[in-house]
C-alpha atoms as a PDB file:
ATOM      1  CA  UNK A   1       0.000   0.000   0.000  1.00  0.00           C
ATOM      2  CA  UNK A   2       2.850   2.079   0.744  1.00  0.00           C
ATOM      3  CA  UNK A   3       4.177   2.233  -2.291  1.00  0.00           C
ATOM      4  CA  UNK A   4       1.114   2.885  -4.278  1.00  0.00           C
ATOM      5  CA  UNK A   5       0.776   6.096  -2.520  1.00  0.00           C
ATOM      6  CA  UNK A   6       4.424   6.621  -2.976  1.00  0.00           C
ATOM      7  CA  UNK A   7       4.021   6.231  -6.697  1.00  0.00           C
ATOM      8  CA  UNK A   8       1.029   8.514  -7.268  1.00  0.00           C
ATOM      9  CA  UNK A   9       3.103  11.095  -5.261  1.00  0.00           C
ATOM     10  CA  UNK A  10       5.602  10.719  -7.282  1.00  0.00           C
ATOM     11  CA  UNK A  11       3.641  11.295 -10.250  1.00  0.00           C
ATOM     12  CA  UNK A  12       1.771  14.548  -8.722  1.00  0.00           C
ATOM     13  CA  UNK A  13       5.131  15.521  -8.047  1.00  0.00           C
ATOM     14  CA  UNK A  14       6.356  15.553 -11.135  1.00  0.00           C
ATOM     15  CA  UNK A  15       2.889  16.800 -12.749  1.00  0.00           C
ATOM     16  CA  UNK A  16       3.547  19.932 -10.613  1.00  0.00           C
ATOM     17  CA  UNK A  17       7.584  20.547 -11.866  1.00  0.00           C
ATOM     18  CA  UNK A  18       6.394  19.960 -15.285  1.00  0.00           C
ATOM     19  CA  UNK A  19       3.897  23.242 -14.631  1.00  0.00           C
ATOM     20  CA  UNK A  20       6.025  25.026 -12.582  1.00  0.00           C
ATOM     21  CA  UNK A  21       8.604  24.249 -15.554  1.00  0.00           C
ATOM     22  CA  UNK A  22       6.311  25.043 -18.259  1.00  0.00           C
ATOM     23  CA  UNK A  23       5.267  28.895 -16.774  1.00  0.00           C
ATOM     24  CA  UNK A  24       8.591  29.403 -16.110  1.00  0.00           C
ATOM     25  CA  UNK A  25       9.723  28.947 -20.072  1.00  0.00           C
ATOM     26  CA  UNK A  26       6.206  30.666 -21.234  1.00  0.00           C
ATOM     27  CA  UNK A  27       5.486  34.199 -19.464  1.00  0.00           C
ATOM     28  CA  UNK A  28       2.271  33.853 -21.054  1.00  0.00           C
ATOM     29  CA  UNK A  29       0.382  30.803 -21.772  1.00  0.00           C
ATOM     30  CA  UNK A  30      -2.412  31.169 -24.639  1.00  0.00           C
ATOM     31  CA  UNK A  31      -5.166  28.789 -24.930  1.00  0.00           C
ATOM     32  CA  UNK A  32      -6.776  30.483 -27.690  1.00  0.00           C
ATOM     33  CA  UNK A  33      -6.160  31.513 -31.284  1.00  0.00           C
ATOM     34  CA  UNK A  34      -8.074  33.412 -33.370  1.00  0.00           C
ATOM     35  CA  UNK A  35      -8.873  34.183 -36.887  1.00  0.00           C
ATOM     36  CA  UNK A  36     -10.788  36.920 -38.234  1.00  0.00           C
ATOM     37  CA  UNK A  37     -12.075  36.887 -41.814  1.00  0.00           C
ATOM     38  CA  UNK A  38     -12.140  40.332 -43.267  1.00  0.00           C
ATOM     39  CA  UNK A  39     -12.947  39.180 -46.835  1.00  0.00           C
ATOM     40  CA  UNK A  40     -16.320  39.581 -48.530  1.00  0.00           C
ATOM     41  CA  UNK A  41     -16.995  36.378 -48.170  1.00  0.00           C
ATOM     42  CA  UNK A  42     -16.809  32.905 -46.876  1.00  0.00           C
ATOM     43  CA  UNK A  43     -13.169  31.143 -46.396  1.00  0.00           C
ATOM     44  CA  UNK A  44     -12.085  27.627 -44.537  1.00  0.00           C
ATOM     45  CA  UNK A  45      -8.874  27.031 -42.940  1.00  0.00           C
ATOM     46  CA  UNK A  46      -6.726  24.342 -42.246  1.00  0.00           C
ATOM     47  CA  UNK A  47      -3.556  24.385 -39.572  1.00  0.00           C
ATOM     48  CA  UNK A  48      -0.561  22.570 -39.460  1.00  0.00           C
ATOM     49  CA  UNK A  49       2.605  21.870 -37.263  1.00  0.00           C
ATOM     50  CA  UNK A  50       3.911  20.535 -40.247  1.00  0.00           C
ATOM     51  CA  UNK A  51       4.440  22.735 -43.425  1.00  0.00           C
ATOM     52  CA  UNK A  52       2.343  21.096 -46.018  1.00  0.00           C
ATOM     53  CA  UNK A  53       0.866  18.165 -43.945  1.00  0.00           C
ATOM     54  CA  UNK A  54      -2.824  18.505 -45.075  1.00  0.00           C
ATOM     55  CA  UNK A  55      -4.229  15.272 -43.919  1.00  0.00           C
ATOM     56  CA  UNK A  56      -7.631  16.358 -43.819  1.00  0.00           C
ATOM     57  CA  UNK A  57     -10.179  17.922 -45.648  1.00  0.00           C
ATOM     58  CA  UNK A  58     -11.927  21.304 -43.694  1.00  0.00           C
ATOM     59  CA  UNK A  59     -14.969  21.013 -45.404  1.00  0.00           C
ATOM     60  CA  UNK A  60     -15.646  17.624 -44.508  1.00  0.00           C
ATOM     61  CA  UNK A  61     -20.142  17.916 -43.395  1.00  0.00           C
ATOM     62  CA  UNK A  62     -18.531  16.021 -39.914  1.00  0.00           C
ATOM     63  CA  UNK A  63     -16.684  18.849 -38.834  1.00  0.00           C
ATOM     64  CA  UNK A  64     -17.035  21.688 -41.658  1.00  0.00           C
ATOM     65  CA  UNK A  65     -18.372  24.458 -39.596  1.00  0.00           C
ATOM     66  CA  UNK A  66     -15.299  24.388 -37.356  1.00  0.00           C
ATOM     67  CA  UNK A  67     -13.493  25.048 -40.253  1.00  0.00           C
ATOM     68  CA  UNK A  68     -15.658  27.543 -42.285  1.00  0.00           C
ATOM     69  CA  UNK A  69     -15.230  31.434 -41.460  1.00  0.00           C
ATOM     70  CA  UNK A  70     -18.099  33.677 -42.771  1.00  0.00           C
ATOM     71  CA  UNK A  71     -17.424  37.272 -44.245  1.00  0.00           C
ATOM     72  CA  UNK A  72     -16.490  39.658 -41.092  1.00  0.00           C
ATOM     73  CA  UNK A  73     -16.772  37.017 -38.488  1.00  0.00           C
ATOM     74  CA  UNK A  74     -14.172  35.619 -36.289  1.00  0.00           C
ATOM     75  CA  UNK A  75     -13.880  32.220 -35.170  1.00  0.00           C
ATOM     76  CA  UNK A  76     -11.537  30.338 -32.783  1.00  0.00           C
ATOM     77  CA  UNK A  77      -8.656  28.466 -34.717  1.00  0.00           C
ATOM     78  CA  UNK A  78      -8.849  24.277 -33.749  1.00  0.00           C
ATOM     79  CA  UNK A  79      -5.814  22.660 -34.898  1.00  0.00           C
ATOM     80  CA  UNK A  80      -7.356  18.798 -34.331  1.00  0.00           C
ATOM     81  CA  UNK A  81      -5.507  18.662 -30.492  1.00  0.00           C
ATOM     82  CA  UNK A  82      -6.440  19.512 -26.792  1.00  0.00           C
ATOM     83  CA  UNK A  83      -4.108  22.217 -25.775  1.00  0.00           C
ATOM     84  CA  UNK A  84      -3.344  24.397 -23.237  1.00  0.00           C
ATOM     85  CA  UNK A  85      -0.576  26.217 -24.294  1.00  0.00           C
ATOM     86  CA  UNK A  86      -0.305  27.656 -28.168  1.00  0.00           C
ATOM     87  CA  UNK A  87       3.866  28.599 -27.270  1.00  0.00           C
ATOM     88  CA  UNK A  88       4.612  24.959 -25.811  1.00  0.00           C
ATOM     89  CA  UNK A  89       2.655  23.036 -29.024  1.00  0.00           C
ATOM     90  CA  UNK A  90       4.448  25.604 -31.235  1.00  0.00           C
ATOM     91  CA  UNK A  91       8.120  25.244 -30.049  1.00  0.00           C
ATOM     92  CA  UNK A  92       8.024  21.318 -29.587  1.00  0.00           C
ATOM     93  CA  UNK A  93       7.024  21.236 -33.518  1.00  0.00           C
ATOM     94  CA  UNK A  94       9.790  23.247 -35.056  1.00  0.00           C
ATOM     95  CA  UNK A  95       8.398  26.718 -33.994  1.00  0.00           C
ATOM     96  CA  UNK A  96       5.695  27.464 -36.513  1.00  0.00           C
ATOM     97  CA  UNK A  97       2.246  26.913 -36.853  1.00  0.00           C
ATOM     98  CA  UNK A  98       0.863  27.379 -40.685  1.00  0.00           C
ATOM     99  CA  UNK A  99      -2.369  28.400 -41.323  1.00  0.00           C
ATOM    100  CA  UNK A 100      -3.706  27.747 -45.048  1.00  0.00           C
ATOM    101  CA  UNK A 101      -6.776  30.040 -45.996  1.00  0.00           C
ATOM    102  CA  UNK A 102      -9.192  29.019 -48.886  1.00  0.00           C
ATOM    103  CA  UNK A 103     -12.274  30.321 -50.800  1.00  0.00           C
ATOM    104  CA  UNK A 104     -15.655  28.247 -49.844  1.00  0.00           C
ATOM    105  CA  UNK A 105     -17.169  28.151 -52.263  1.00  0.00           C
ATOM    106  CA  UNK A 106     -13.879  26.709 -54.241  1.00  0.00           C
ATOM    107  CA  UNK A 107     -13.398  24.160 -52.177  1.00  0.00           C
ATOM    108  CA  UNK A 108     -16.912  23.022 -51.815  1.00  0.00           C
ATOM    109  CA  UNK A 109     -17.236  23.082 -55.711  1.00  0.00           C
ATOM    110  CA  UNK A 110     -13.966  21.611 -56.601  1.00  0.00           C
ATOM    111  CA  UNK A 111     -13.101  19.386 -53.555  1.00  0.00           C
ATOM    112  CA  UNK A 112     -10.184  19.067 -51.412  1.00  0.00           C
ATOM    113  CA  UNK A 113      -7.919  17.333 -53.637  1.00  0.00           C
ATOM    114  CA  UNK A 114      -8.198  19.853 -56.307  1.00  0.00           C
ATOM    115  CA  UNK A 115      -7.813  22.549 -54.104  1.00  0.00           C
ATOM    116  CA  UNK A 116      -5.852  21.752 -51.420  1.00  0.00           C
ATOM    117  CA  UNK A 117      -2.584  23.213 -52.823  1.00  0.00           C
ATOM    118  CA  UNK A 118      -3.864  26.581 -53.985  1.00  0.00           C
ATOM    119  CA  UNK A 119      -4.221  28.402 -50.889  1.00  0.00           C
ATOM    120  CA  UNK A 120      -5.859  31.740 -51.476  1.00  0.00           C
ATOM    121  CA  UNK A 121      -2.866  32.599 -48.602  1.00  0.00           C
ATOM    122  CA  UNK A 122      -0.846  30.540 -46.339  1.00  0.00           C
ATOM    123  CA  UNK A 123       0.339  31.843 -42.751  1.00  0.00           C
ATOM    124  CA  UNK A 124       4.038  30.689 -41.528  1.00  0.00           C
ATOM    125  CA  UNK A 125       4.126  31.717 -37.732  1.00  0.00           C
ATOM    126  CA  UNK A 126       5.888  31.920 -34.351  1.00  0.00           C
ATOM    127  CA  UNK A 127       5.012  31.940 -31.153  1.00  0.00           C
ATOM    128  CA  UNK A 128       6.376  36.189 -31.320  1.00  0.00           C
ATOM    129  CA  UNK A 129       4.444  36.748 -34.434  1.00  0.00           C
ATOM    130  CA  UNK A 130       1.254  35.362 -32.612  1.00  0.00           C
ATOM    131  CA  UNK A 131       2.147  37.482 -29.384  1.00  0.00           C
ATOM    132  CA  UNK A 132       2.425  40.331 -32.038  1.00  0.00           C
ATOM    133  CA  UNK A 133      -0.996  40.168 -33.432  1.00  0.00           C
ATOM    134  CA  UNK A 134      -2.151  39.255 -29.991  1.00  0.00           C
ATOM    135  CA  UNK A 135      -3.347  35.828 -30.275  1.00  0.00           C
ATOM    136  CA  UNK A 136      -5.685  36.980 -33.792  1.00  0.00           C
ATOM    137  CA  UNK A 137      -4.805  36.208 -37.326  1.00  0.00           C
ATOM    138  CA  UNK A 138      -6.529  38.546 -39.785  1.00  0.00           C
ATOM    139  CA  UNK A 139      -7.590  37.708 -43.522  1.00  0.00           C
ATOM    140  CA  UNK A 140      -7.167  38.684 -45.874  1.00  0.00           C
END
């Protein structure tokens, strides 16, 4: 019995260094990302850690309106993972986060495969570039 309770204090031990750890290395810790579409008129996005590792299709009915930005609204950027820090998933994948913008109504007409590569923009950015536009990407 003893040393069950010695393991799970080990654990919460090292559960609380890792956070102590982790707010040390991060002054700030964002959960949330943002991206506003200023266009006239409908766009999806897709995010990557990986530049050019599109392995899934935003318009997909399961999960298209997480995806889908109308014209002038702003929507909270998923990126397919529970996180609590955007700076910690950032660094631990080579430091960027892309963000790949298309037109709706080209993708819904001409499908993912066809489209896929012709971003209407693509976004390469840090953590600092994030901090810079405080946490909200704007389109165009």
């Amino acid at each position: 019995m003893k040393r069950i309770h010695s393991a799970y204090l080990s654990i919460i031990i090292a559960l609380l260094l890792n956070t102590i750890s982790c707010s040390k290395k991060f002054e700030d810790c964002n959960e949330s990302l943002y991206l506003k579409n200023n266009s006239q008129s409908s766009i999806y996005y897709a995010t990557t850690l990986k530049d050019g590792f599109l392995n899934y299709d935003p318009s997909n009915p399961t999960y298209a309106s997480d995806y889908k930005i109308g014209a002038s609204q702003t929507q909270k950027v998923r990126i397919g993972i529970t996180l609590s820090c955007w700076e910690q998933v950032i660094e631990s994948a080579d430091g960027y986060l892309y963000i790949y913008i298309y037109d709706a109504e080209t993708l819904e007409s001409e499908g993912w495969d066809n489209t896929k590569n012709k971003p209407l923009k693509k976004y390469n950015l840090t953590a600092k570039n994030l901090s810079q536009m405080k946490w909200t990407v704007v389109y165009p």
